[in-house]
Coordinates of C-alpha atoms and ligand atoms in Angstrom, one line a residue:
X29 CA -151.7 -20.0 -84.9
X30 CA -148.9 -20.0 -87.5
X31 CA -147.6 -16.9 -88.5
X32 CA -145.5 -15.9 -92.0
X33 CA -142.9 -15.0 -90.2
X34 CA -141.1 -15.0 -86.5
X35 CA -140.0 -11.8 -86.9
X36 CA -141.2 -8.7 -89.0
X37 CA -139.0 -5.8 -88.8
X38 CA -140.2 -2.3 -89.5
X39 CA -137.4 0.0 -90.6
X40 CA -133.5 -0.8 -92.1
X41 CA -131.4 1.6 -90.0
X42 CA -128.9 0.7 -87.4
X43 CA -130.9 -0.9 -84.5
X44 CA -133.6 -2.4 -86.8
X45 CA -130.8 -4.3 -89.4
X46 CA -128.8 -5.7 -86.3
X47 CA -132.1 -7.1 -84.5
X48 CA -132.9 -8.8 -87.5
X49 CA -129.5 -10.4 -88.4
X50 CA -129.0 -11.4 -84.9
X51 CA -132.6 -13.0 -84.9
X52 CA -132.1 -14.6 -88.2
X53 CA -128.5 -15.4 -88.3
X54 CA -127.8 -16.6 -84.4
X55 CA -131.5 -17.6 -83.1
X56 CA -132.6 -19.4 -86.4
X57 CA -136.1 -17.3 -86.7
X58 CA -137.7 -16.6 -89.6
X59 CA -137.2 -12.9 -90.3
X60 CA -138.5 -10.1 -92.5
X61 CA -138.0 -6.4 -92.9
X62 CA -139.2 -3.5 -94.3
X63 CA -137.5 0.0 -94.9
X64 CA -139.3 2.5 -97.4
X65 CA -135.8 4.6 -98.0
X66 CA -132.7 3.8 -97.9
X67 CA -130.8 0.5 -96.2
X68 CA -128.6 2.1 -93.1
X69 CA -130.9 4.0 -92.0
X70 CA -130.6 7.9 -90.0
X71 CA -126.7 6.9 -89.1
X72 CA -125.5 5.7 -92.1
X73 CA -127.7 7.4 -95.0
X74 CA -127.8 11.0 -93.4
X75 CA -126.4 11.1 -90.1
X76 CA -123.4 9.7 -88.4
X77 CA -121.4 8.2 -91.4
X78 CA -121.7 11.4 -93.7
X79 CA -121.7 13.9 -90.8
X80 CA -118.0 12.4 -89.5
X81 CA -116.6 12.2 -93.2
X82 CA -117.6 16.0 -93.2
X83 CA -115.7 16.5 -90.3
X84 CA -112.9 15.4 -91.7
X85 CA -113.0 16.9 -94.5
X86 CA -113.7 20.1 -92.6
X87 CA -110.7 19.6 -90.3
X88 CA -107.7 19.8 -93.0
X89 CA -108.4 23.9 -93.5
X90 CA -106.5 24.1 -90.0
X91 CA -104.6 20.8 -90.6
X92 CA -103.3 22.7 -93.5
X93 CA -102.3 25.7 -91.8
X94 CA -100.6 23.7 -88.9
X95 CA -99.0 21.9 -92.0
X96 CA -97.3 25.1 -92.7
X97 CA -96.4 26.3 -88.8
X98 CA -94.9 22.9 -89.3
X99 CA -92.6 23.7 -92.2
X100 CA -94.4 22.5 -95.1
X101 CA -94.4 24.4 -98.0
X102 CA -98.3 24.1 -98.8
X103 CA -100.9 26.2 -101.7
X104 CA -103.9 27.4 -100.4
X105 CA -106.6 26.2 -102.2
X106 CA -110.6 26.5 -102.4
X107 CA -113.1 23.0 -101.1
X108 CA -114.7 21.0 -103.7
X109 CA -117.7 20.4 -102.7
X110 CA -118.7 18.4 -105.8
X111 CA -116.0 16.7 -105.7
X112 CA -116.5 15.4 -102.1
X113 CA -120.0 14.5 -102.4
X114 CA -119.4 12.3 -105.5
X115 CA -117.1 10.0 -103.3
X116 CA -119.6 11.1 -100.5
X117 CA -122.4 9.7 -102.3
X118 CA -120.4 6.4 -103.4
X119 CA -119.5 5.5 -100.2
X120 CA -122.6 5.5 -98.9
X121 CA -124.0 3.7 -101.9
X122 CA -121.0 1.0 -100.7
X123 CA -122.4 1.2 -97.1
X124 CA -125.9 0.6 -98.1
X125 CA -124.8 -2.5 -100.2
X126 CA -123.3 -4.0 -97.5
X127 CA -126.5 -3.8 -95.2
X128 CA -128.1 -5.3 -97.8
X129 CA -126.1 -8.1 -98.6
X130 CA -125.3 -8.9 -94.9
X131 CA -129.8 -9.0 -94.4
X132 CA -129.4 -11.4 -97.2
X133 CA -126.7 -13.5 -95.8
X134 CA -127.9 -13.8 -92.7
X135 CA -131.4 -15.1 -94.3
X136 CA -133.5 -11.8 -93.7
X137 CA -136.2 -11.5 -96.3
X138 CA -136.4 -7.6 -97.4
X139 CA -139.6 -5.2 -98.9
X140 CA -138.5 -1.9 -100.1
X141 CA -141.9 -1.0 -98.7
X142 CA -143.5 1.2 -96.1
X143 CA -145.1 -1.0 -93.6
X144 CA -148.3 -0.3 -91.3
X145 CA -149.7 -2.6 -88.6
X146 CA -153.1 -3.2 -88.9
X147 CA -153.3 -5.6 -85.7
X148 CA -150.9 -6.9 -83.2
X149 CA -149.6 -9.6 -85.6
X150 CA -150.8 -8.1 -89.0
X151 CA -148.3 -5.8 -91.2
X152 CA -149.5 -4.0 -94.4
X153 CA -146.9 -3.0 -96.9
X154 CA -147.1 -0.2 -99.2
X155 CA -146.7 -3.1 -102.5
X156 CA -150.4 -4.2 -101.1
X157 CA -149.0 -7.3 -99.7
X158 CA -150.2 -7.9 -96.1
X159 CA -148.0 -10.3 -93.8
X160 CA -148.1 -11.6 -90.4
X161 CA -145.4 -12.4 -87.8
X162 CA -145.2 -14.1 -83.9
X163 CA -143.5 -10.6 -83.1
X164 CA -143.2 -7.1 -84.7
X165 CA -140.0 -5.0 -83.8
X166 CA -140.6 -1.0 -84.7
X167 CA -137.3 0.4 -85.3
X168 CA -138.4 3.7 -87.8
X169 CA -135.7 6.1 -86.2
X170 CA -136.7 9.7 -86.2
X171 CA -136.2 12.8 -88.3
X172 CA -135.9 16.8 -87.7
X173 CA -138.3 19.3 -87.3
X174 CA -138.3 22.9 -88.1
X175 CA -140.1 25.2 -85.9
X176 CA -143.7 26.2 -85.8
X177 CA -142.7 29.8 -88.0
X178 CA -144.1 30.9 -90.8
X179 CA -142.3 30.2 -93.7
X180 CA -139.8 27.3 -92.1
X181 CA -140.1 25.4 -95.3
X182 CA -137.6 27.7 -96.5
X183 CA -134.7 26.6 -94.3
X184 CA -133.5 23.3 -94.6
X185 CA -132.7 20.5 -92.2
X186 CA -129.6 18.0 -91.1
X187 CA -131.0 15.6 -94.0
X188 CA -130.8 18.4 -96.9
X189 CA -127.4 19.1 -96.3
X190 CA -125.4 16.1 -98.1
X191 CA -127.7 17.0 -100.7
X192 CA -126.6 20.4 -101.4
X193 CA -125.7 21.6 -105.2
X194 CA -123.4 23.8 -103.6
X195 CA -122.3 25.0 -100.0
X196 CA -123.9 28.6 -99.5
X197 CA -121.4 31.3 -98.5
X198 CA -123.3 32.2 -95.8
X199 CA -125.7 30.0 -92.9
X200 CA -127.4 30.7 -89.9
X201 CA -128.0 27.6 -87.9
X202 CA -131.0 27.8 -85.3
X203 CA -130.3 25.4 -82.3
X204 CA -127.4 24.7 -79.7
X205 CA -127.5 20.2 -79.6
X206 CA -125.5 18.5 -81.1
X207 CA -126.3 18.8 -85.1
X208 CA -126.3 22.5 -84.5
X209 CA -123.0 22.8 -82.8
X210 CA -121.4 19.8 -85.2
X211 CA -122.3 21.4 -88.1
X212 CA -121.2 24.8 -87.1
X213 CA -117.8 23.7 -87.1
X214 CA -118.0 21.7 -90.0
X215 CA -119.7 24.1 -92.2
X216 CA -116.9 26.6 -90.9
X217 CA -114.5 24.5 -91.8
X218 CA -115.5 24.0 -95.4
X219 CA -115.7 27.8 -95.6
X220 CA -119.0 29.1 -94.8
X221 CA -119.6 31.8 -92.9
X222 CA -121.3 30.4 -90.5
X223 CA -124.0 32.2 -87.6
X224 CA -125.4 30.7 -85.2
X225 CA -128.4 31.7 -83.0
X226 CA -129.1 29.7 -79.3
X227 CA -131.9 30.6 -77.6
X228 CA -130.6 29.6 -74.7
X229 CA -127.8 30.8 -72.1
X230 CA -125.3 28.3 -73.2
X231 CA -124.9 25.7 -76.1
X232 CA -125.4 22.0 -75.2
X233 CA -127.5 22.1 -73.0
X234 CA -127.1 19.2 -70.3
X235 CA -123.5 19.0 -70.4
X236 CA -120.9 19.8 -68.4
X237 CA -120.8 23.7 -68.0
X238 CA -117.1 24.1 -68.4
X239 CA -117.0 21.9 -71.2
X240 CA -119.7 23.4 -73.0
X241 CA -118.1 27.0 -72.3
X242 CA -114.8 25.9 -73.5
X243 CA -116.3 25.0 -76.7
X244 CA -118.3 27.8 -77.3
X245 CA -115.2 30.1 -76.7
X246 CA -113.1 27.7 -79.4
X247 CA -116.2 27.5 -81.5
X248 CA -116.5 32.0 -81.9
X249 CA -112.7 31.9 -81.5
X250 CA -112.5 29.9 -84.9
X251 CA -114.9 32.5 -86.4
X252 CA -118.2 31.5 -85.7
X253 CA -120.9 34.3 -85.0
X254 CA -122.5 32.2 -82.3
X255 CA -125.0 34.1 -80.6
X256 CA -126.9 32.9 -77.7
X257 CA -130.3 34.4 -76.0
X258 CA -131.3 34.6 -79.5
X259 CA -133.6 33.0 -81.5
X260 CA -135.3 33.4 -84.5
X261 CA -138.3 34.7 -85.4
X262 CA -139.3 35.5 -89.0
X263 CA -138.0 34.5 -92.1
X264 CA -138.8 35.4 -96.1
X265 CA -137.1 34.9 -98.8
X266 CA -134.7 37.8 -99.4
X267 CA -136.6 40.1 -102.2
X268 CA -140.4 40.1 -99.8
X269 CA -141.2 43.3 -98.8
X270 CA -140.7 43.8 -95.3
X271 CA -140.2 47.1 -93.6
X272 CA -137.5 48.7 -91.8
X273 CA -139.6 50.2 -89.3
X274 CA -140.1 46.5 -87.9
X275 CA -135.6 46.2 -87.1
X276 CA -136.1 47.9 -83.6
X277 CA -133.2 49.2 -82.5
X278 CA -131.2 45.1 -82.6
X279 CA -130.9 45.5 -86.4
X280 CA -127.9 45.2 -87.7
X281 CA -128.9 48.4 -89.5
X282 CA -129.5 50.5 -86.4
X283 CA -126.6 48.4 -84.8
X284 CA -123.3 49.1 -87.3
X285 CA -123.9 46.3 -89.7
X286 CA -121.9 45.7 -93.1
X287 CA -122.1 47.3 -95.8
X288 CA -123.9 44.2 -97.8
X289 CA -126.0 43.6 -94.8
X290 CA -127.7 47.0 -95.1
X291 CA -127.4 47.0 -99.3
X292 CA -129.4 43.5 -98.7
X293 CA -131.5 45.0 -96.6
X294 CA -132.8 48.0 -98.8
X295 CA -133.0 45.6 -102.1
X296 CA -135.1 43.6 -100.5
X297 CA -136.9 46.8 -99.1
X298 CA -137.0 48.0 -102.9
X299 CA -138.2 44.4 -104.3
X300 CA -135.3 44.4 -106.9
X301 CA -133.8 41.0 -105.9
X302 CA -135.4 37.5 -107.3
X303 CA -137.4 35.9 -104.9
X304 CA -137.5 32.4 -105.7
X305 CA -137.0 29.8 -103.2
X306 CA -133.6 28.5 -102.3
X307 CA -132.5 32.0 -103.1
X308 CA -131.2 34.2 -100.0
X309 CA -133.0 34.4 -96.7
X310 CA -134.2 37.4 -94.7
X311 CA -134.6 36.3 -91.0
X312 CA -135.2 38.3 -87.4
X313 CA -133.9 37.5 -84.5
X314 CA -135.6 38.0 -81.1
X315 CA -133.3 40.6 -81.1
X316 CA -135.0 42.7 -83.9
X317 CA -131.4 41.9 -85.2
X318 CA -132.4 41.8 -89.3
X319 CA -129.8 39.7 -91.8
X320 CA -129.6 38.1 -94.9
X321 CA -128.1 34.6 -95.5
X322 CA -127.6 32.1 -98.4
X323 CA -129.4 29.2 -96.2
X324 CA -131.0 28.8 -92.6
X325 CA -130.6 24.9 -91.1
X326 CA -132.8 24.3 -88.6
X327 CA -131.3 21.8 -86.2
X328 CA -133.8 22.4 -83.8
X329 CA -134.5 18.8 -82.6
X330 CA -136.1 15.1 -84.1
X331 CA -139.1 13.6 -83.8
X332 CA -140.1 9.8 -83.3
X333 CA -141.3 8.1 -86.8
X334 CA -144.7 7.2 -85.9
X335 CA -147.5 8.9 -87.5
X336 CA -149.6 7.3 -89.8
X337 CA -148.3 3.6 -88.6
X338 CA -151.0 2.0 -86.9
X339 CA -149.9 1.6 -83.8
X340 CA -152.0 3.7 -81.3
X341 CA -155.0 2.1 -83.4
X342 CA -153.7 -1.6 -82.6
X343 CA -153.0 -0.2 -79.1
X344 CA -149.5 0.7 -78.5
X345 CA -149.3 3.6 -76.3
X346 CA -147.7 6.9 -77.7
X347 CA -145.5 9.8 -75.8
X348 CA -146.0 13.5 -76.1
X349 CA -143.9 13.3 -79.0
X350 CA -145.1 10.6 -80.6
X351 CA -142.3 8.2 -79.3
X352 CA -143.3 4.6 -78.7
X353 CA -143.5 3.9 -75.0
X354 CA -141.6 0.2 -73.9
X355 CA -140.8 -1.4 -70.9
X356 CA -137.0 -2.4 -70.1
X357 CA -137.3 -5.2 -72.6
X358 CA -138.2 -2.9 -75.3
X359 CA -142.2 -4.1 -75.3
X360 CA -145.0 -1.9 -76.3
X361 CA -148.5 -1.9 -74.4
X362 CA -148.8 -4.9 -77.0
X363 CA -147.2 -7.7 -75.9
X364 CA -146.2 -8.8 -79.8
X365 CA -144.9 -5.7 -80.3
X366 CA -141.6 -4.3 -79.4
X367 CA -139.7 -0.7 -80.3
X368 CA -136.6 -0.1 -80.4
X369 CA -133.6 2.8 -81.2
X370 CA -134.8 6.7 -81.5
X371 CA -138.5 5.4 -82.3
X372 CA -138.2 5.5 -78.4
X373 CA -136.5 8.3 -77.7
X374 CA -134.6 6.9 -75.0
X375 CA -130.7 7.7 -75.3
X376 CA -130.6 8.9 -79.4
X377 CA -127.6 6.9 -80.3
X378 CA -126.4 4.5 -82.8
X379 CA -124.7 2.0 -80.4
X380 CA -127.6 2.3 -78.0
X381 CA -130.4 1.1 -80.4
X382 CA -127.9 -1.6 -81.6
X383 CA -127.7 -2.9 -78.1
X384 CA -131.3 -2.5 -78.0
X385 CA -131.8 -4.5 -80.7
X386 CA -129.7 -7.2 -79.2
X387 CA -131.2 -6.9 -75.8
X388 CA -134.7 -7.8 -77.5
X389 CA -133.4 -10.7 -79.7
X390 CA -131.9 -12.1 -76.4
X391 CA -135.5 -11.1 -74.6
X392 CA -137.6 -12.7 -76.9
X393 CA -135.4 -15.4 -79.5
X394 CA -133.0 -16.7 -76.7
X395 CA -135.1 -17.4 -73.4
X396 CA -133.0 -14.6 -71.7
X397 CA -135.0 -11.8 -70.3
X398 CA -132.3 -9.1 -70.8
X399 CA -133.1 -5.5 -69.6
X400 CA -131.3 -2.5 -71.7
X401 CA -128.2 -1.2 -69.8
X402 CA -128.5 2.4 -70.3
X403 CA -126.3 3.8 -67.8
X404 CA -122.8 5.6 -68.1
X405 CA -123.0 5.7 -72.1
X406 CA -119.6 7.4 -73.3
X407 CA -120.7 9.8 -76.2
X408 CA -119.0 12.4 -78.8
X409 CA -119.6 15.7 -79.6
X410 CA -118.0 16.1 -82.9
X411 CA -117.7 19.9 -82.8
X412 CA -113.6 21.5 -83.3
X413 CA -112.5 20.9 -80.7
X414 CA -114.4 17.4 -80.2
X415 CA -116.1 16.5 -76.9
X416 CA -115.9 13.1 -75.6
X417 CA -118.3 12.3 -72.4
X418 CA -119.5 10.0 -69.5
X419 CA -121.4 10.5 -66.6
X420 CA -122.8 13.1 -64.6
X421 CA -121.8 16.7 -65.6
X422 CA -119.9 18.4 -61.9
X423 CA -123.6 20.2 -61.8
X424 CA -125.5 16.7 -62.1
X425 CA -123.2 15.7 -59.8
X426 CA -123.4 17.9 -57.2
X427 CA -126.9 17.7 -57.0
X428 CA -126.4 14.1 -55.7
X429 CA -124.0 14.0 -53.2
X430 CA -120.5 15.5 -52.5
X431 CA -118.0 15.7 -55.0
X432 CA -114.4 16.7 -55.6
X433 CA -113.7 17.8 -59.4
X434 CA -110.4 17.2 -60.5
X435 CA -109.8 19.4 -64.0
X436 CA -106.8 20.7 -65.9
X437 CA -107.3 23.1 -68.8
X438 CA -103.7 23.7 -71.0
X439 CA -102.4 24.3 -75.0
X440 CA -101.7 21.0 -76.3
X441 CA -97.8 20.8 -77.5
X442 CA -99.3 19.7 -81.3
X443 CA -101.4 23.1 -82.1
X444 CA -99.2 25.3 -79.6
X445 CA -96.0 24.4 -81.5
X446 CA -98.4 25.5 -84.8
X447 CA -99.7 29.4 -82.8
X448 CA -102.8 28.1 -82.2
X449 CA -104.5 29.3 -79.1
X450 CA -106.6 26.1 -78.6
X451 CA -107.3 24.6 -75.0
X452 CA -108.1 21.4 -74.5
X453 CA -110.1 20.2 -71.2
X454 CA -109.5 16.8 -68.8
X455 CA -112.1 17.0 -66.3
X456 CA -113.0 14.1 -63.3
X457 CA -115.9 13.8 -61.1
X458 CA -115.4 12.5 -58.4
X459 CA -117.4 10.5 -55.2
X460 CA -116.4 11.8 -52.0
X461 CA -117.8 8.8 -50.5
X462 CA -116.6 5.9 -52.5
X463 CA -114.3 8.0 -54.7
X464 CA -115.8 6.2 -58.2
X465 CA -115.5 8.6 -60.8
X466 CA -118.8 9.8 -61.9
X467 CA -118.1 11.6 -64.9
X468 CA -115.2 12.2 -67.0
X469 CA -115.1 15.2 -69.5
X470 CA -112.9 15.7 -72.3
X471 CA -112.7 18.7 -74.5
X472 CA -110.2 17.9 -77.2
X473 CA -108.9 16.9 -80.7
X474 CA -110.1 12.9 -80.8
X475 CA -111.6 13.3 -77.8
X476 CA -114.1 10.6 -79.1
X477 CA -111.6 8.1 -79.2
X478 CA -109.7 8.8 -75.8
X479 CA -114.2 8.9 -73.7
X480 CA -114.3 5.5 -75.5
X481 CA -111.0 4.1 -73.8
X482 CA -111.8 6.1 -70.5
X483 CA -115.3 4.8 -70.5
X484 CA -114.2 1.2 -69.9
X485 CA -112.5 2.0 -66.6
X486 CA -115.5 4.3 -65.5
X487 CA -118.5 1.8 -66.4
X488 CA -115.9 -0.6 -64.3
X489 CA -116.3 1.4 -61.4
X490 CA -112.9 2.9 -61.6
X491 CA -111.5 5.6 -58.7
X492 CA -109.7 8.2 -58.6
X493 CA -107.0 6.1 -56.9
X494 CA -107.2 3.2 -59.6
X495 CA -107.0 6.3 -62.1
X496 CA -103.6 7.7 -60.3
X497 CA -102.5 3.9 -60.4
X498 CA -101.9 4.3 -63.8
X499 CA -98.7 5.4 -65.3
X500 CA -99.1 8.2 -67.8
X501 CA -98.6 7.6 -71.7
X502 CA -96.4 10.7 -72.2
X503 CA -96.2 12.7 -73.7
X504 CA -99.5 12.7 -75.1
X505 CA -102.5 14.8 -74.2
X506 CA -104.3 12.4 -72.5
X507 CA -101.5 11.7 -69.4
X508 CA -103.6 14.5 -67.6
X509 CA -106.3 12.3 -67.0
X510 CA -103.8 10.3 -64.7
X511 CA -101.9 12.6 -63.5
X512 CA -104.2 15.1 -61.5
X513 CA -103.3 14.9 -58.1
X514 CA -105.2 17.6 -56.4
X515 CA -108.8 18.8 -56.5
X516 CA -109.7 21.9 -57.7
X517 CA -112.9 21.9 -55.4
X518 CA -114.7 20.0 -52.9
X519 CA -118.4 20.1 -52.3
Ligands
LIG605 P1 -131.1 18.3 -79.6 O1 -132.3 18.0 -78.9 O2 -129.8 17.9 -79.1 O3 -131.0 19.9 -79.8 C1 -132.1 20.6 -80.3 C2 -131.7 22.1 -80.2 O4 -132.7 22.9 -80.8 C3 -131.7 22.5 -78.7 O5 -130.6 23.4 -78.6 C4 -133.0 23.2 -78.5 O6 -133.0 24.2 -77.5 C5 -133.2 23.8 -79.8 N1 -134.6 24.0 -80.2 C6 -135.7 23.2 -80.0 N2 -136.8 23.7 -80.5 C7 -136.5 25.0 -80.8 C8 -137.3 26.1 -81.3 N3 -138.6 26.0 -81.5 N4 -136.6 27.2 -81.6 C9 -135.3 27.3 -81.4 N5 -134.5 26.4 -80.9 C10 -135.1 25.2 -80.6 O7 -131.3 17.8 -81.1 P2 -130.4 17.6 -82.3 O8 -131.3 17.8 -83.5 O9 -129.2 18.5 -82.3 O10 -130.0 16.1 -82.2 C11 -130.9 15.1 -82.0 C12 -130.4 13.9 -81.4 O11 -129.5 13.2 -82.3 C13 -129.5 14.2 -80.2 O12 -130.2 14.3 -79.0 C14 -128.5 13.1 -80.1 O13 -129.1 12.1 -79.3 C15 -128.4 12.6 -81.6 N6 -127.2 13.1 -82.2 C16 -126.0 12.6 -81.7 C17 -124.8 12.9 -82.2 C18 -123.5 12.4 -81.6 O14 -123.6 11.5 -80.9 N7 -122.4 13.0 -81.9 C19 -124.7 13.8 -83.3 C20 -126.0 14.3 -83.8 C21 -127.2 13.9 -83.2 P3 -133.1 23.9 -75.9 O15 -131.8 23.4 -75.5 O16 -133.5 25.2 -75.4 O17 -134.2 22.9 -75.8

């Protein structure tokens, strides 16, 4: 049977644009894809690429003031937002070029199209063309969800936020991952006042519990109102009538709020204030804890693309959240199809769906069955400070066997010199038995870049000992990591 093409690609993002070069480009195959939005997909459109160069941008308020501890004579001034997202928006306008033009040179054939798979070799675009292809490769990403509350639609989402007209002056952020936490501190940064409800004990969840506590301390320390055990639970725009007699005795009325809390609270009681959406929020917290904000972002999780695709009608078998379910090569329940990146909902990263693409064009366009490597995956947290990560959390740890943790928590000479109270964290687990280090935990400005360094000698199989082999870089913040010499507990 011939087919149009080798390969038809569904969706241009990270994981679905490498696959495709790599197929075209390296193996020689015949290659399409399709991506109804934007070229770059989640990480370079509205996630990663955006979300660091806010970071940055958020990060020179303090840069600023150490500037000053410093010696520098310095104005304070007031963020332009407008101005940022103009050069915002033309970078990624350069970004998405370039994935275009490197599909092109590497001989991929492109629909701005959404695609649907009528059978396992049969795609339907959106233009009405139908094409057919030896092997599909899902790579649709994901996107955010807002929870099931009345009224959600009000509140917007990671997506909406390089969007904005303007920042609001004030923002409660529902959730305690990694968008919630990131863009607590960046919205901080730039200026908001920023709340943030958790409904859990502790924010980021899975991670290591020192780490995470450290950061929450640095994050409320900075200013944020992070509040954990607390969710929301209704929301209305600011001027609907909603009675005081539903606060309980949480809100902020009956609790010492602020002055504009409580004037917010009784216009809105007294219907004077416009109501039209986008304008301020009202929202409850589990609490009975009643504010007013200028925006709620719901970064309360993402969802697999894959409704209205096709796929469980051609046979590929879905997960409880509608993520596409693959093997360690990345195949569907259809042996021409494959999935790969957060479609999956494996390990939600940029780098990880890349490899998975790579993995598959190996698998299936190289003759080399190649299973996807998803152990001991350094990772980032960019909150202020930054987390940088690999391997089991001390808790993880010792639920698997006995461990000795090795951790040092101190000011770091660049923001003490400056009066800042910030503490940065080095933290190694360690095998009692074969003394590998099974996780390494870093709570500190770049932290990123020093887990990425670190996460070489740990997916080697470094120990502790091949750790104190190595002679300190000094005097810099990461020396620590070398230079711990004795445990601060066994078990
Ligand atoms: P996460 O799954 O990390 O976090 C979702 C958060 O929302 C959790 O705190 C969760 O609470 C909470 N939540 C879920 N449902 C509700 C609800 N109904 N009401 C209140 N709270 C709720 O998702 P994110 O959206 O933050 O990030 C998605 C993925 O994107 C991440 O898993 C990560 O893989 C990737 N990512 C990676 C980044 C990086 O590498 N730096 C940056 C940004 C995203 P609970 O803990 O109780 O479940």
């Amino acid at each position: 049977m011939s087919f149009d093409y080798d390969l038809f690609v569904i969706g241009g993002g990270s994981g679905g644009v490498r696959a495709a070069r790599v197929a075209a480009g390296d193996a020689g195959a015949k290659v399409a894809l399709a991506e109804m939005d934007r070229y770059g997909g989640t990480c370079v459109i509205r996630g990663c690429v955006p979300k660091k160069l806010m970071v940055f941008a958020s990060e020179y308020n303090e840069v600023v003031a150490d500037a000053k501890a410093y010696g520098w004579e310095l104005r304070d001034g007031p963020f332009d937002w407008q101005s940022f997202r103009t050069r915002l928006n033309s970078e990624l306008d350069r970004l998405e070029g370039v994935y275009r033009s490197l599909l092109a040179q590497s001989g991929v054939e492109t629909f701005d199209a959404r695609a649907v798979l009528k059978d396992a070799h049969t795609i339907e675009l959106s233009t009405g063309e139908t094409k057919t292809a030896k092997h599909i490769l899902v790579a649709t990403g994901g996107h955010p969800v807002r929870p099931a509350i009345a009224n959600a639609e009000l509140g917007i989402v990671s997506d909406d936020i390089f969007h904005l007209e303007s920042l609001p002056k004030s923002i409660l952020i529902i959730g305690g991952g990694y968008i919630a936490c990131e863009f607590a501190c960046i919205l901080h940064g730039l200026g908001v006042e920023v709340t943030q409800y958790y409904r859990g004990a502790q924010i980021l969840r899975g991670f290591d519990e020192e780490a995470r506590g450290l950061i929450a301390e640095s994050m409320r320390e900075r200013g944020i109102d992070l509040r954990t055990g607390t969710n929301i639970v209704e929301m209305a725009p600011a001027s609907d009538d909603h009675t005081i007699s539903n606060t309980g005795t949480g809100s902020d009325a009956a609790m010492g709020a602020s002055s504009q809390d409580i004037a917010a609270v009784a216009e809105r009681q007294s219907g004077s204030q416009s109501a039209e959406r986008g304008g301020p929020i009202w929202v409850k917290a589990t609490n009975g804890r009643e504010k007013v904000f200028d925006a709620v972002l719901f970064a309360t999780g993402r969802d697999p693309n894959t409704s209205d695709m096709g796929l469980e009608q051609i046979g590929v078998k879905l997960g409880r959240r509608g993520e596409v379910e693959v093997d360690e090569y990345s195949q569907t329940a259809v042996p021409s199809v494959f999935a790969i990146g957060d479609v999956t909902d494996r390990v939600n990263l940029t780098p990880v769906a890349i490899r998975e693409g790579m993995a598959f064009v190996e698998t299936v366009f190289k003759g080399n069955p190649t299973p996807v490597d998803h152990d001991l995956i350094p990772s980032a947290i960019f909150t202020q400070p930054e987390m940088g990560t690999i391997g089991l959390s001390e808790e993880d740890a010792r639920e698997q066997e006995p461990v000795e943790i090795y951790c040092t928590s101190f000011r770091p000479m660049q923001t003490a010199f400056a009066g800042r109270t910030d503490r940065v964290l080095m933290k190694l687990v360690v095998s009692v038995e074969t003394r590998k280090i099974l996780g390494c935990h870093i709570v500190a400005p770049n932290a990123g870049e020093m887990i990425q360094l670190a996460g070489i000698a740990v997916k080697m199989g470094a120990t502790k000992e091949d750790f104190d082999r190595t002679v300190a870089v000094h005097p810099t913040m990461s020396e620590e990591i070398v230079t711990m010499k004795t445990p601060v507990s066994t078990a």
